[in-house]
Short mmCIF file of C-alpha atoms in Angstrom, two decimals:
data_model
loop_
_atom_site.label_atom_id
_atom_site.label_comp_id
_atom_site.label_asym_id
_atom_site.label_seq_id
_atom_site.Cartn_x
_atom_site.Cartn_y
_atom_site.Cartn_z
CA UNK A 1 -23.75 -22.31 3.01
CA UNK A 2 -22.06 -20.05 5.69
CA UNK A 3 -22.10 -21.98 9.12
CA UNK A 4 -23.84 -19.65 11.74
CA UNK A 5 -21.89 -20.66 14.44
CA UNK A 6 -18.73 -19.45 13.05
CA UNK A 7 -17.81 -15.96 15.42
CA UNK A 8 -17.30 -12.87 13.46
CA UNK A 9 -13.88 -11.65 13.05
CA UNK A 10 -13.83 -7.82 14.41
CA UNK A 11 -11.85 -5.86 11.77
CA UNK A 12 -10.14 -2.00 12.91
CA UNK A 13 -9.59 -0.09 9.40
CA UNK A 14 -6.47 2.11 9.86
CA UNK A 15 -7.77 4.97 7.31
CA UNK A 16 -11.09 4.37 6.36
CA UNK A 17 -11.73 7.25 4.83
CA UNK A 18 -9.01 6.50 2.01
CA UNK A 19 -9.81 4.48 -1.04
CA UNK A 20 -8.97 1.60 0.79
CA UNK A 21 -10.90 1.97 3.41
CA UNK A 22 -13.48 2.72 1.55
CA UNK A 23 -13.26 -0.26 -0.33
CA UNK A 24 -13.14 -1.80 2.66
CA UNK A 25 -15.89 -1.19 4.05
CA UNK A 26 -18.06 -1.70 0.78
CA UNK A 27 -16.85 -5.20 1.66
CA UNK A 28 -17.44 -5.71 4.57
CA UNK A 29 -21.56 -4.21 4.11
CA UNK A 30 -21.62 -7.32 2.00
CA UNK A 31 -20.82 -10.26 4.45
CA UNK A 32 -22.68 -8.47 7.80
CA UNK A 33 -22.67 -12.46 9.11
CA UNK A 34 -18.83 -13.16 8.91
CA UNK A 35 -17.63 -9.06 9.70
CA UNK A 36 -17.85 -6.58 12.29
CA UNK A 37 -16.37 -3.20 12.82
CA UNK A 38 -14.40 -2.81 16.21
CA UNK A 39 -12.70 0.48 15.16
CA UNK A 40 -12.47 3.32 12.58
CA UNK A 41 -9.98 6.06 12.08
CA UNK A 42 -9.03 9.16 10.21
CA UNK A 43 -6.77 11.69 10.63
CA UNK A 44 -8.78 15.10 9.55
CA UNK A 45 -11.46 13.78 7.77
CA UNK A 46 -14.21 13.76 10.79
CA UNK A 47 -17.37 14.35 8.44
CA UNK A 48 -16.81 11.02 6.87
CA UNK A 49 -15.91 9.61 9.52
CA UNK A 50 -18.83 10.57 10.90
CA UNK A 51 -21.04 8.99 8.62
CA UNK A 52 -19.00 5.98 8.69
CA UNK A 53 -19.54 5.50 12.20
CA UNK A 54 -23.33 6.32 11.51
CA UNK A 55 -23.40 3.35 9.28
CA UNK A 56 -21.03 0.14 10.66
CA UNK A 57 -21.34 2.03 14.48
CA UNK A 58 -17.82 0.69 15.83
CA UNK A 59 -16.63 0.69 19.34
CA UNK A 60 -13.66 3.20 19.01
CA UNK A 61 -13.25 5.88 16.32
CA UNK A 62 -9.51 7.59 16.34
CA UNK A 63 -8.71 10.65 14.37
CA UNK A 64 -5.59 12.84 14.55
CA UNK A 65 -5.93 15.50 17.49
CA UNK A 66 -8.12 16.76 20.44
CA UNK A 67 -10.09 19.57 18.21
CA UNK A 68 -10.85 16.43 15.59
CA UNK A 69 -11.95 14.39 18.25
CA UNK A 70 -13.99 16.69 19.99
CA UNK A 71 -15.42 17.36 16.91
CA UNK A 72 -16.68 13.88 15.90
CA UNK A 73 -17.75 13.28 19.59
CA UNK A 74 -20.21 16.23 19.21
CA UNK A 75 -21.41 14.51 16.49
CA UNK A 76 -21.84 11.06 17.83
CA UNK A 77 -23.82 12.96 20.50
CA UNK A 78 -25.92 14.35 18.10
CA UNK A 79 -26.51 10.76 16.18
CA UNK A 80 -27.06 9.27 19.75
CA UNK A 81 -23.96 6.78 19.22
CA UNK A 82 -21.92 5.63 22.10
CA UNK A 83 -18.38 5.19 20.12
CA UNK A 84 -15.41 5.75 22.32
CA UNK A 85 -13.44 8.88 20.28
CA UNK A 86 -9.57 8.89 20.83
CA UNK A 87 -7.20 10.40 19.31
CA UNK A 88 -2.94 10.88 18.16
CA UNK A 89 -0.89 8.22 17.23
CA UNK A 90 -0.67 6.13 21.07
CA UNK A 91 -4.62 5.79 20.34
CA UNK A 92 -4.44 4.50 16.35
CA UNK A 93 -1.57 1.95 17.86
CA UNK A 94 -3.79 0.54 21.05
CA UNK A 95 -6.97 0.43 18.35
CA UNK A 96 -4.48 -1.97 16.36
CA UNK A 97 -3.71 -4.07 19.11
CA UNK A 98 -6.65 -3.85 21.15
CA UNK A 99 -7.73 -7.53 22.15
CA UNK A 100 -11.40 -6.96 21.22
CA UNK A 101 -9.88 -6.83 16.89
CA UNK A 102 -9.36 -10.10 14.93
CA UNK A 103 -8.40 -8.33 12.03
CA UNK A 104 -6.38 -5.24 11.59
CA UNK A 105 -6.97 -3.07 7.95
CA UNK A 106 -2.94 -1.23 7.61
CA UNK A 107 -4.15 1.34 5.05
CA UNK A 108 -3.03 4.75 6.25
CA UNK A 109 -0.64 6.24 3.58
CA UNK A 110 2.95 6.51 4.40
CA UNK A 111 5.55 6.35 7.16
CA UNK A 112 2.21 7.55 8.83
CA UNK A 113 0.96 4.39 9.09
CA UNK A 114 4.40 2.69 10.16
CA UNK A 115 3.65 2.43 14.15
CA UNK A 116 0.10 1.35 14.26
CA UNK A 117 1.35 -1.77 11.85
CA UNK A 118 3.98 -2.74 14.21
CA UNK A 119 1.91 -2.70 17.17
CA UNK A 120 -0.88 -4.60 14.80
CA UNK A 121 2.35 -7.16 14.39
CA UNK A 122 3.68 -7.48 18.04
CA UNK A 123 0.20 -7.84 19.30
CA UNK A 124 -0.27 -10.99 16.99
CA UNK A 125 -3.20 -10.00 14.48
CA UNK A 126 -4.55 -10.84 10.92
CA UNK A 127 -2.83 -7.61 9.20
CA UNK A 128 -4.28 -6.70 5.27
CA UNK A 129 -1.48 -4.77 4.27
CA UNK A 130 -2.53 -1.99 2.60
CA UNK A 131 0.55 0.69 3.71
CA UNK A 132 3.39 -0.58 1.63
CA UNK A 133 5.59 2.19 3.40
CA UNK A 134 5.75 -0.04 6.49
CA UNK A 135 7.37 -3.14 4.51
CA UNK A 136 9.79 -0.28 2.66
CA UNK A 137 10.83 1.89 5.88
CA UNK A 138 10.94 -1.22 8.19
CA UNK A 139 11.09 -4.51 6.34
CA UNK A 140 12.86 -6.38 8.23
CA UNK A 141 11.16 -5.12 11.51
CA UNK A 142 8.18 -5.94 10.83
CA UNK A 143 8.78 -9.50 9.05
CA UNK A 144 10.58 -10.41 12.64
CA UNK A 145 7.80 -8.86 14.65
CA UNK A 146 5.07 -10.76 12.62
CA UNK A 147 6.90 -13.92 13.04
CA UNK A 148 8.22 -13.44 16.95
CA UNK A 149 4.40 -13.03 17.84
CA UNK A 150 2.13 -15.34 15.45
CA UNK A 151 1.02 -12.63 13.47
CA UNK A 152 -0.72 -13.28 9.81
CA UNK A 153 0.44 -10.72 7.14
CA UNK A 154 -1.53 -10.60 4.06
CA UNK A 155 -0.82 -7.95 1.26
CA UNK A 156 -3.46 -6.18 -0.20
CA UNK A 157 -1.76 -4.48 -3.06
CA UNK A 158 -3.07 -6.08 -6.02
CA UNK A 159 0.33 -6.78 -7.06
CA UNK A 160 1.39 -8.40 -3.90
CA UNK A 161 -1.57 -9.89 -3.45
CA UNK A 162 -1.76 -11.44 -6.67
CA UNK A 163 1.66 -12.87 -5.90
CA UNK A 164 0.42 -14.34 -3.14
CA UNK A 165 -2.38 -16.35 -5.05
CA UNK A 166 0.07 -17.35 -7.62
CA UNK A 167 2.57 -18.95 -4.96
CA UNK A 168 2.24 -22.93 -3.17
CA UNK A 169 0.27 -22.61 0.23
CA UNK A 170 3.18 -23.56 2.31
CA UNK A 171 5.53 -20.48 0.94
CA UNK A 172 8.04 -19.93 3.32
CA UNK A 173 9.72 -16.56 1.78
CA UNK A 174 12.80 -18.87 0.02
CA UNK A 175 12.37 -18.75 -3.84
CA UNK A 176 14.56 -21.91 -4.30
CA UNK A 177 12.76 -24.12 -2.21
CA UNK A 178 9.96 -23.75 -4.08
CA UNK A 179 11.13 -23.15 -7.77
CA UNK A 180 10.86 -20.06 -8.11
CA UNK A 181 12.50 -18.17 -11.17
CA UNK A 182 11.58 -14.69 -10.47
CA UNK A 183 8.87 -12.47 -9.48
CA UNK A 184 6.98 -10.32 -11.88
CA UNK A 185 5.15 -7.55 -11.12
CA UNK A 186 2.96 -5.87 -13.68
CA UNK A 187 2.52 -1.94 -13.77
CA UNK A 188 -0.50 0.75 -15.69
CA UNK A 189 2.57 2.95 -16.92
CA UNK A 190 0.49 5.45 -15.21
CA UNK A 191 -1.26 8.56 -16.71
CA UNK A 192 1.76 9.40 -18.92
CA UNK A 193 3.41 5.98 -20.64
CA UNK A 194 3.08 7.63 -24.14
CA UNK A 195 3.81 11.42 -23.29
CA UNK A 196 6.84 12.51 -25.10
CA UNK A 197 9.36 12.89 -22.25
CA UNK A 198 10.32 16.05 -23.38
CA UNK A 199 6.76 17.43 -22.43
CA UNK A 200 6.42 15.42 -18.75
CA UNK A 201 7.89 18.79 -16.75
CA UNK A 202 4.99 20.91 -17.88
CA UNK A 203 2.59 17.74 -16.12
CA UNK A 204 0.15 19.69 -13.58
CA UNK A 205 -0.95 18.30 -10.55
CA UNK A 206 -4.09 17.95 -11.93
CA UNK A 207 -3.10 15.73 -14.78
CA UNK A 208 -0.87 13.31 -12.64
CA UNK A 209 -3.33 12.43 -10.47
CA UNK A 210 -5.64 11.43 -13.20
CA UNK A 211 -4.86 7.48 -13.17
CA UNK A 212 -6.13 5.52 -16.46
CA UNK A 213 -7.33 2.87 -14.70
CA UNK A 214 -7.43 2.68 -10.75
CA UNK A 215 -9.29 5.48 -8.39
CA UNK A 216 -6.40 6.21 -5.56
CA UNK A 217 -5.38 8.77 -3.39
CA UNK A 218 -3.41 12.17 -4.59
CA UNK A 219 -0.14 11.26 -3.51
CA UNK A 220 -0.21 7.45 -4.57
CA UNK A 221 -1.73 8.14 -7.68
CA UNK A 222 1.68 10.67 -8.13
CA UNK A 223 3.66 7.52 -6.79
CA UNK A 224 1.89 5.84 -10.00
CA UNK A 225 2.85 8.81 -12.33
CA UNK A 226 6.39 8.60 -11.62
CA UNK A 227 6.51 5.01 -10.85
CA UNK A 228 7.93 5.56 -7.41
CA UNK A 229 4.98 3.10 -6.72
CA UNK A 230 6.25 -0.20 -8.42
CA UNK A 231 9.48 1.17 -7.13
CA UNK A 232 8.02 0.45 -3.47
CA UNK A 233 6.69 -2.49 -4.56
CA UNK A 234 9.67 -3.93 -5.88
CA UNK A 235 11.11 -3.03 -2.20
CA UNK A 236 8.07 -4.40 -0.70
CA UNK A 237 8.26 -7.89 -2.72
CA UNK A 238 12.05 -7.86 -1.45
CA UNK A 239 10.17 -8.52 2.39
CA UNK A 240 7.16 -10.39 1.40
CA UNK A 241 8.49 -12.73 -0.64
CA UNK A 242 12.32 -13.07 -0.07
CA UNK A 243 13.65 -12.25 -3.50
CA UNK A 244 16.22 -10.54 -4.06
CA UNK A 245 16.28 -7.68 -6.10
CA UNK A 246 17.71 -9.41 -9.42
CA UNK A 247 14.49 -11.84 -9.32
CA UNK A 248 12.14 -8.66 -9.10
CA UNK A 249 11.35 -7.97 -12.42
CA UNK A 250 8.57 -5.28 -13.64
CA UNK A 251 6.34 -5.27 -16.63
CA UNK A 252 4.32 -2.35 -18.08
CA UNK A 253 0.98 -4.09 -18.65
CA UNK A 254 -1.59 -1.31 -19.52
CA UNK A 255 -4.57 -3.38 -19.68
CA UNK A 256 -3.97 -3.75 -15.73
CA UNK A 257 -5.72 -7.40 -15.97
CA UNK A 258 -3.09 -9.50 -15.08
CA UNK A 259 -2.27 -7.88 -11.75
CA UNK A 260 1.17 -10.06 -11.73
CA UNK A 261 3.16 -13.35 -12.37
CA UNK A 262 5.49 -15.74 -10.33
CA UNK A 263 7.36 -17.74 -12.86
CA UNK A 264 8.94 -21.05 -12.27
CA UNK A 265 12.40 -22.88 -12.96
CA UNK A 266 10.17 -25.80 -15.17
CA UNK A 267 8.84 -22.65 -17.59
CA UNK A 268 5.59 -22.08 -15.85
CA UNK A 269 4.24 -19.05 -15.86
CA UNK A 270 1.40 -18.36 -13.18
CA UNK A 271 -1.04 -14.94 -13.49
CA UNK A 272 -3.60 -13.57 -11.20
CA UNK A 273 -6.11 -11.85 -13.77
CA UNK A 274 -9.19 -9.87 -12.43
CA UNK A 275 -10.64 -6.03 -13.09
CA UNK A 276 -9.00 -3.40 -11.82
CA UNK A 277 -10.72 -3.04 -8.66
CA UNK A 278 -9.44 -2.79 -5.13
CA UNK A 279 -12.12 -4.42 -3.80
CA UNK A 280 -10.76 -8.39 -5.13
CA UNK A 281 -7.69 -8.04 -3.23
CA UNK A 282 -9.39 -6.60 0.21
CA UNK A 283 -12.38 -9.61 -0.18
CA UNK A 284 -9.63 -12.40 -0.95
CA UNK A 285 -7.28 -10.92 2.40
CA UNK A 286 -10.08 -10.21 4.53
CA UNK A 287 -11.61 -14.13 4.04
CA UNK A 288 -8.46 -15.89 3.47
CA UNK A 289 -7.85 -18.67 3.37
CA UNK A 290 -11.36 -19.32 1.71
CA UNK A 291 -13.36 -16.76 -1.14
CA UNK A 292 -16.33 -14.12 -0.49
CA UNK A 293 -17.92 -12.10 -3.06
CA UNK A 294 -16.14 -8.65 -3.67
CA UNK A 295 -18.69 -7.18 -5.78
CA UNK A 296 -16.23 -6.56 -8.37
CA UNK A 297 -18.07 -7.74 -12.02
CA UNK A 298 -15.87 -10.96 -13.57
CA UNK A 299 -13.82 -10.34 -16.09
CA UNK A 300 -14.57 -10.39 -19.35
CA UNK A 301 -11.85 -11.62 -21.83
CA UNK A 302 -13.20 -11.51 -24.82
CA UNK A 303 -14.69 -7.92 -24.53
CA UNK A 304 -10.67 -7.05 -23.43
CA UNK A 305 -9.35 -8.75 -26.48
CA UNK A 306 -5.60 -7.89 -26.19
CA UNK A 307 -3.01 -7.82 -23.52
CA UNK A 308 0.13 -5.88 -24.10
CA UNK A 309 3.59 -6.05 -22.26
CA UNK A 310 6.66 -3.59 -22.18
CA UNK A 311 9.36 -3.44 -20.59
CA UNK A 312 9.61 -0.04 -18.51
CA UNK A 313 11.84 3.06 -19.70
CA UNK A 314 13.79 4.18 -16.93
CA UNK A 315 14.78 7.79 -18.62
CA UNK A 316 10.73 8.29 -18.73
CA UNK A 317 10.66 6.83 -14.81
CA UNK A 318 13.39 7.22 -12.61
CA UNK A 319 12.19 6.63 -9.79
CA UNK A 320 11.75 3.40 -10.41
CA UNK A 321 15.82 2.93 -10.73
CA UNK A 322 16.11 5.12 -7.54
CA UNK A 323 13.75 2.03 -6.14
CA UNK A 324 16.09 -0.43 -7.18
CA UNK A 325 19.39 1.16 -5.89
CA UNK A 326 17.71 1.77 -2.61
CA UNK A 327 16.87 -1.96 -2.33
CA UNK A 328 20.00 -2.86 -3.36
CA UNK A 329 22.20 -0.47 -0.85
CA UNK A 330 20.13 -2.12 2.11
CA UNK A 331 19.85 -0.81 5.58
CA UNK A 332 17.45 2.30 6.08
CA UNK A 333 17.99 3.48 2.10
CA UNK A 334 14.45 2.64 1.38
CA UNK A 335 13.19 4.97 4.67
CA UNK A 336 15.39 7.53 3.26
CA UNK A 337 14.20 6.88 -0.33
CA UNK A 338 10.68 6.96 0.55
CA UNK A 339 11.12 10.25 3.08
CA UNK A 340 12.33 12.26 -0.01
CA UNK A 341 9.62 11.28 -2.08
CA UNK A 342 6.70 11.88 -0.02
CA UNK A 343 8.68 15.78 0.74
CA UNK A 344 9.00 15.94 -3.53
CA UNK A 345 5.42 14.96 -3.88
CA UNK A 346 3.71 16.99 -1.42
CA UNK A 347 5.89 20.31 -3.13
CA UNK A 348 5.02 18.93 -6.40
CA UNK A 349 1.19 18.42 -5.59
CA UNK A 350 1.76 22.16 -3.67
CA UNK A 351 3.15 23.41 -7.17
CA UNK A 352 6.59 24.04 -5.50
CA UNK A 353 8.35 22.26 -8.09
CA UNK A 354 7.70 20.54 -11.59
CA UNK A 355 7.04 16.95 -11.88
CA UNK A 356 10.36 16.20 -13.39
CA UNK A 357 11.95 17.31 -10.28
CA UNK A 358 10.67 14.70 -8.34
CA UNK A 359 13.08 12.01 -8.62
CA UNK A 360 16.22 14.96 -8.97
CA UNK A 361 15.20 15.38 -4.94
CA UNK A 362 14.92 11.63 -4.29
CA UNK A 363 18.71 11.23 -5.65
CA UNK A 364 19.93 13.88 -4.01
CA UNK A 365 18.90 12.90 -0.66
CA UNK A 366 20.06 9.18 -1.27
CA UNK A 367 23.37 10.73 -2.21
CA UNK A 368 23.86 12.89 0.68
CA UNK A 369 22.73 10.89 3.42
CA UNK A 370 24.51 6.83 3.29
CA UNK A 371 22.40 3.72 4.47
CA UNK A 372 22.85 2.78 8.00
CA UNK A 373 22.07 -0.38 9.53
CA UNK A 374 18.55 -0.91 11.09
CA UNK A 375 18.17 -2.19 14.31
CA UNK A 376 15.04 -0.81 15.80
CA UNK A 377 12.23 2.24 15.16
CA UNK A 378 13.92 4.82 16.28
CA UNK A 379 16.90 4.83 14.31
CA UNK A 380 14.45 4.71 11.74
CA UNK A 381 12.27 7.45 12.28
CA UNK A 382 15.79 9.57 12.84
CA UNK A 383 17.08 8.80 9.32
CA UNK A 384 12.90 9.96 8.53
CA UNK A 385 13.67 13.04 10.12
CA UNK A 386 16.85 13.28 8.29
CA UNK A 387 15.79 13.02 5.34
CA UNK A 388 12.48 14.98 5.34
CA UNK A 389 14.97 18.22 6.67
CA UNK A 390 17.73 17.24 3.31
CA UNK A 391 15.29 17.14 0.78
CA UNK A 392 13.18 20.20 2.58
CA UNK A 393 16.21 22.11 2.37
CA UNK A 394 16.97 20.89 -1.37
CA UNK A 395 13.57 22.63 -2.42
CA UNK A 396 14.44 26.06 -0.64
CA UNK A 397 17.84 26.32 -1.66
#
C-alpha cells in the first residue's frame, strides 16, 4: 500500500517528445500519487509539446528558440494554461537544476543533451540517464560532478540499466572489490545481422531505421544499424561501472530478452531478462530503490522458447571496433568519435553518403585529429567543433 504522506518527487523530462520521453511520461500517467511534472522540453517539436503540457500541465516548458517559444505560448494561451515558456540551452540547463525538480529525465539525443546533464549533476539531482553521449563526450566530468555534489545517477539504457540490477547494492565502480569478471552487454544485431555484407551499401535510410525489435529515434536506431550504439555503450559502461575496456565484452542476442549479464570470478552468471520495452528501465530508475508497475506485459518464456548468442562480426560492424579504440586511446577520443558519427549519420539519413561510409568518416576523423586530455567543457566542446568541421569537410571533398 503506497503511504500518502510520502511527497511526490517533481520529475523535468529533457526531450519529452522523444521515445523516451514518451515512455516517460506513459509512466509517470500511471503512478499520479508518487509523480509530478515540474518541466517539459523540446527543441522544434511545439505541437506535441503542446499537448503534453495539455495533459501533465508542468510549471516550465523549454523548447529551442524565441519563434518556438512564442509559438507554444500562443498556444498555452489558447488552452488557458499558465506554464512559464523559455527557451535555448541557458533555459533547458536552469529547468535541470531548478530547486523546485527532484528528479531530472537526461534524454535529449546527443552532445545536445551534454550541458543540461551537467548542470542536472552539479546541482545535486536524481538523473535517469537516458543521453549516453554525456557519459561518452564527458565521462569523467560528469562521474566527478555527480560525486562532488551528492548527485544520484541512474542509467536508463536497458543495457546499463540491467547492469545495474545485476550488480551488489553497495557497487562502488571497482570490479575487483566485488568479483567481478567482466561485463556483458547484449546487442539486437540491428536491422541487418544476416544481410550479406556485400549488399549493406545499397541499405536506404528507410531500411536502417527499421529496428527488429525496439521503437527509437532516426538517428539511434542508425547508431543500432551500424552498431555505433553498443559501441557507446561499451564507452558508457567504461564510466558507469569502472571496467576497463578488456572486461567489456558484447554479445549479439537477437531475442533482446536478456538485456545483459555481469559475470563473476566464482562462475556466476547474473541476467536481467524482461520484453523489449523502454518503459521497465524508466519505471525501475524513476522508483529506485523500490519497484512500480511499467505497464510493460511479463515475459513469457515459454512462448520465446529459444535464446541465441553470437559473438559480433566486426567486418559487418565497424563501428563497434572504432568504439573500442576510442575507449582505449582515452582523453576526448570518444567526443571526437561520437562528433563524426552524428555528422556521418545525419549525411547518411540526408542521402549524402551510403551506409557503408559511415564508419570510413568516423576513422578518418579519429585519425586526423589525436586525443587530448580533458580537463573541463570547453576543451570539449572545441575538439566537438573540431571534429564536426573534419568529418564535414571529409563528405565535401
Amino acid at each position: 500500500m503506497k503511504n500518502p504522506a510520502v511527497k511526490k518527487q517533481a520529475v523535468a523530462i529533457l526531450g519529452s517528445t522523444g521515445s523516451i520521453g514518451v515512455s516517460t511520461l506513459d509512466v509517470l500517467a500511471r503512478h499520479p500519487d508518487l509523480f509530478e511534472v515540474y518541466a517539459l522540453t523540446a527543441h522544434t517539436s511545439v505541437d506535441t509539446l503542446l499537448q503534453q503540457c495539455r495533459q501533465f500541465q508542468p510549471q516550465v516548458a523549454v523548447v529551442g528558440d524565441a519563434a518556438a517559444a512564442q509559438q507554444l505560448q500562443d498556444g498555452l494561451r489558447a488552452l488557458g494554461l499558465r506554464t512559464e515558456v523559455a527557451h535555448g540551452a541557458d533555459a533547458l540547463c536552469q529547468a535541470a537544476a531548478a530547486p523546485e525538480c527532484d528528479v531530472v529525465m537526461a534524454a535529449i539525443v546527443g552532445a545536445a543533451g551534454l550541458a543540461s546533464t551537467l548542470a542536472a549533476a552539479r546541482a545535486g539531482k536524481k538523473i535517469l540517464l537516458a543521453n549516453k553521449e554525456a557519459l561518452v563526450m564527458a565521462g569523467q566530468l560528469l562521474i566527478d560532478a555527480v560525486a562532488a555534489n551528492g548527485a544520484c545517477l541512474l542509467p536508463i539504457d536497458s543495457e546499463h540499466n540491467a547492469i545495474f540490477q545485476c550488480l551488489p547494492q553497495d557497487f562502488q565502480r571497482t570490479l575487483e572489490r566485488h568479483g567481478i569478471a567482466r561485463i556483458m552487454l547484449t546487442a539486437s544485431g540491428g536491422p541487418f545481422l544476416l544481410r550479406p555484407v556485400e549488399t549493406l551499401d545499397r541499405v536506404t535510410p528507410e531500411e536502417a531505421v527499421a529496428h527488429p525489435k525496439w521503437v527509437m529515434g532516426r538517428k539511434i536506431s542508425v547508431d543500432s544499424a551500424t552498431m555505433m550504439n553498443k559501441g557507446l555503450e561499451v564507452i558508457e559502461a567504461h564510466w558507469l561501472f569502472g571496467a576497463p575496456a578488456d572486461r567489456i565484452e558484447v554479445l549479439i542476442h537477437p531475442q533482446s530478452v536478456i538485456h545483459s549479464m555481469v559475470s563473476y570470478i566464482d562462475g556466476s552468471v547474473l541476467a536481467q531478462l524482461g520484453n523489449p520495452d523502454m518503459r521497465t528501465p524508466i519505471a525501475h530508475a524513476l522508483a529506485h530503490p523500490e519497484r512500480v508497475a511499467s505497464g510493460v506485459a511479463q515475459l513469457d518464456l515459454a512462448r520465446i522458447g529459444q535464446l541465441s548468442f553470437v559473438a559480433p562480426d566486426l567486418e559487418r560492424f565497424p563501428c563497434l571496433r572504432l568504439a573500442y579504440d576510442a575507449l582505449r586511446a582515452g582523453g576526448s577520443a570518444a567526443a571526437v568519435l561520437n562528433a563524426a558519427n552524428e555528422v556521418a549519420v545525419a549525411a547518411f539519413l540526408d542521402g549524402e553518403i551510403g551506409f557503408r561510409a559511415i564508419d570510413r568518416v568516423i576513422e578518418n576523423v579519429l585519425q586526423r585529429i589525436p586525443a587530448a586530455p580533458v580537463t573541463d567543457i570547453e576543451t570539449l566542446f572545441e575538439q566537438d567543433r573540431e571534429a564536426r568541421a573534419v568529418a564535414t569537410g571529409y563528405l565535401h571533398r
